[in-house]
Amino acid sequence: MDRTEPAASAAPESSVASVTPVGIDELLDRVREGLDRIEPREAFAAAADGALLVDIRYAELRDRDGLIPGALVVERNELEWRLDPLGSHRAAEATSHDLRVVVICNEGYASSLAAVSLRQLGLHRATDLVGGFQAWKAEGLPVSH
């Protein structure tokens, strides 16, 4: 008797469904392996050399703690749309996939995940700030209120 292979499912399996669950600490460790994370003084120098600092903190934190002069403020939920050089909703600063982007959150956690998301869009030089805005401020780097 001839046996044939079962027909392939019409819907492809979701890649998310096949991923083994991990905790956020392990996920952060994994994503950070691919990032060249930078310290506050390095970020300050990078901005002077043309890197784009992107502050993804929410409004309450910006109002409470201040802003990094010259940083582009883009809330986290808009980041990919605003930084995609091919996107119709891109910020004027999103000029190229070669742009060096330094993502800054409050303490350096959410920014790691955000930087990896930007890399998935082709922004291969995206990274984040170790310690986030709080580390920037602690180093005595410029902050405006």
Coordinates of C-alpha atoms in Angstrom, one line a residue:
M1 CA 0.0 0.0 0.0
D2 CA 1.3 3.4 -1.0
R3 CA 1.5 6.0 1.8
T4 CA 1.8 9.6 1.0
E5 CA 3.0 12.4 3.2
P6 CA 0.2 14.5 4.7
A7 CA -0.6 17.7 2.9
A8 CA 1.3 20.7 4.3
S9 CA -0.8 23.0 6.3
A10 CA -2.1 26.1 4.4
A11 CA -1.1 28.4 7.2
P12 CA 2.6 28.6 8.2
E13 CA 3.5 28.0 11.8
S14 CA 4.1 31.0 13.8
S15 CA 7.8 31.5 14.7
V16 CA 6.6 32.9 18.0
A17 CA 4.8 29.6 18.9
S18 CA 8.0 27.6 18.4
V19 CA 10.1 29.8 20.7
T20 CA 10.9 28.4 24.1
P21 CA 9.7 30.8 26.8
V22 CA 12.4 32.7 28.6
G23 CA 12.3 35.2 31.5
I24 CA 13.1 38.9 30.8
D25 CA 16.5 38.7 32.5
E26 CA 17.6 35.9 30.1
L27 CA 16.1 37.7 27.2
L28 CA 18.0 40.9 28.1
D29 CA 21.2 38.9 28.4
R30 CA 20.6 37.3 24.9
V31 CA 19.8 40.6 23.1
R32 CA 22.7 42.5 24.7
E33 CA 25.2 39.9 23.3
G34 CA 24.6 41.5 19.9
L35 CA 24.8 45.1 21.0
D36 CA 27.9 47.3 21.5
R37 CA 26.3 49.1 24.4
I38 CA 28.0 52.4 25.3
E39 CA 28.6 54.3 28.5
P40 CA 27.3 57.9 29.0
R41 CA 30.6 59.7 28.2
E42 CA 30.9 57.5 25.0
A43 CA 27.3 58.5 24.1
F44 CA 28.1 62.2 24.6
A45 CA 31.1 61.9 22.3
A46 CA 29.2 59.8 19.8
A47 CA 26.5 62.5 19.6
A48 CA 29.2 65.1 18.9
D49 CA 30.4 62.9 16.0
G50 CA 26.9 62.7 14.5
A51 CA 25.2 59.8 16.3
L52 CA 21.5 60.3 17.0
L53 CA 20.5 60.1 20.7
V54 CA 16.9 58.9 21.0
D55 CA 15.1 59.4 24.3
I56 CA 12.3 56.8 24.6
R57 CA 11.3 57.7 28.2
Y58 CA 7.7 58.6 28.8
A59 CA 6.6 62.1 29.4
E60 CA 6.3 61.9 33.1
L61 CA 10.0 60.9 33.5
R62 CA 11.1 63.6 31.0
D63 CA 9.1 66.2 32.9
R64 CA 10.5 65.0 36.2
D65 CA 14.1 64.6 35.3
G66 CA 14.7 66.8 32.2
L67 CA 16.0 66.2 28.7
I68 CA 19.3 65.5 27.0
P69 CA 19.9 68.5 24.8
G70 CA 19.8 67.5 21.2
A71 CA 18.3 64.1 21.8
L72 CA 15.3 63.2 19.6
V73 CA 12.3 62.4 21.8
V74 CA 10.3 59.4 20.5
E75 CA 8.1 57.5 22.9
R76 CA 8.8 53.7 22.8
N77 CA 5.5 52.8 21.1
E78 CA 6.4 55.0 18.1
L79 CA 10.1 54.2 17.8
E80 CA 10.2 51.8 14.9
W81 CA 7.8 54.0 12.8
R82 CA 9.8 57.2 13.5
L83 CA 13.3 55.7 12.9
D84 CA 12.6 53.5 9.9
P85 CA 14.4 55.3 7.0
L86 CA 12.0 53.7 4.6
G87 CA 8.9 54.5 6.6
S88 CA 6.2 56.9 5.7
H89 CA 6.1 58.2 9.3
R90 CA 9.8 58.6 9.8
A91 CA 11.4 61.5 11.6
A92 CA 13.5 63.8 9.5
E93 CA 16.6 62.5 11.4
A94 CA 16.0 58.9 10.1
T95 CA 18.1 59.4 7.0
S96 CA 19.8 56.1 6.5
H97 CA 20.1 52.5 7.7
D98 CA 23.8 53.4 8.4
L99 CA 22.8 56.0 11.0
R100 CA 24.3 55.5 14.4
V101 CA 21.5 55.5 16.9
V102 CA 21.8 55.4 20.7
V103 CA 18.6 54.5 22.4
I104 CA 18.1 55.9 25.9
C105 CA 15.5 54.8 28.4
N106 CA 15.4 55.6 32.1
E107 CA 17.8 53.0 33.4
G108 CA 19.0 51.0 30.4
Y109 CA 16.7 48.1 30.2
A110 CA 13.9 48.9 27.7
S111 CA 16.5 50.6 25.5
S112 CA 18.3 47.3 24.9
L113 CA 15.1 45.7 23.6
A114 CA 14.4 48.8 21.5
A115 CA 17.8 48.8 20.0
V116 CA 17.5 45.2 18.9
S117 CA 14.1 46.1 17.3
L118 CA 15.8 48.9 15.3
R119 CA 18.5 46.5 14.2
Q120 CA 15.8 44.2 12.9
L121 CA 14.7 47.1 10.7
G122 CA 18.2 47.3 9.3
L123 CA 19.6 50.1 11.5
H124 CA 22.7 47.9 12.0
R125 CA 24.5 50.5 14.2
A126 CA 21.7 50.9 16.7
T127 CA 22.7 50.4 20.3
D128 CA 21.7 51.7 23.8
L129 CA 23.1 53.6 26.7
V130 CA 24.2 51.5 29.7
G131 CA 22.3 52.8 32.7
G132 CA 20.0 55.0 30.6
F133 CA 19.2 58.6 31.4
Q134 CA 19.9 58.1 35.1
A135 CA 23.6 57.1 34.3
W136 CA 23.9 60.1 32.0
K137 CA 22.6 62.4 34.7
A138 CA 24.9 60.8 37.3
E139 CA 27.9 61.5 35.1
G140 CA 27.1 65.2 35.2
L141 CA 26.4 65.3 31.4
P142 CA 24.2 68.1 30.1
V143 CA 20.5 68.0 31.0
S144 CA 17.9 70.7 30.3
H145 CA 14.7 71.2 32.3

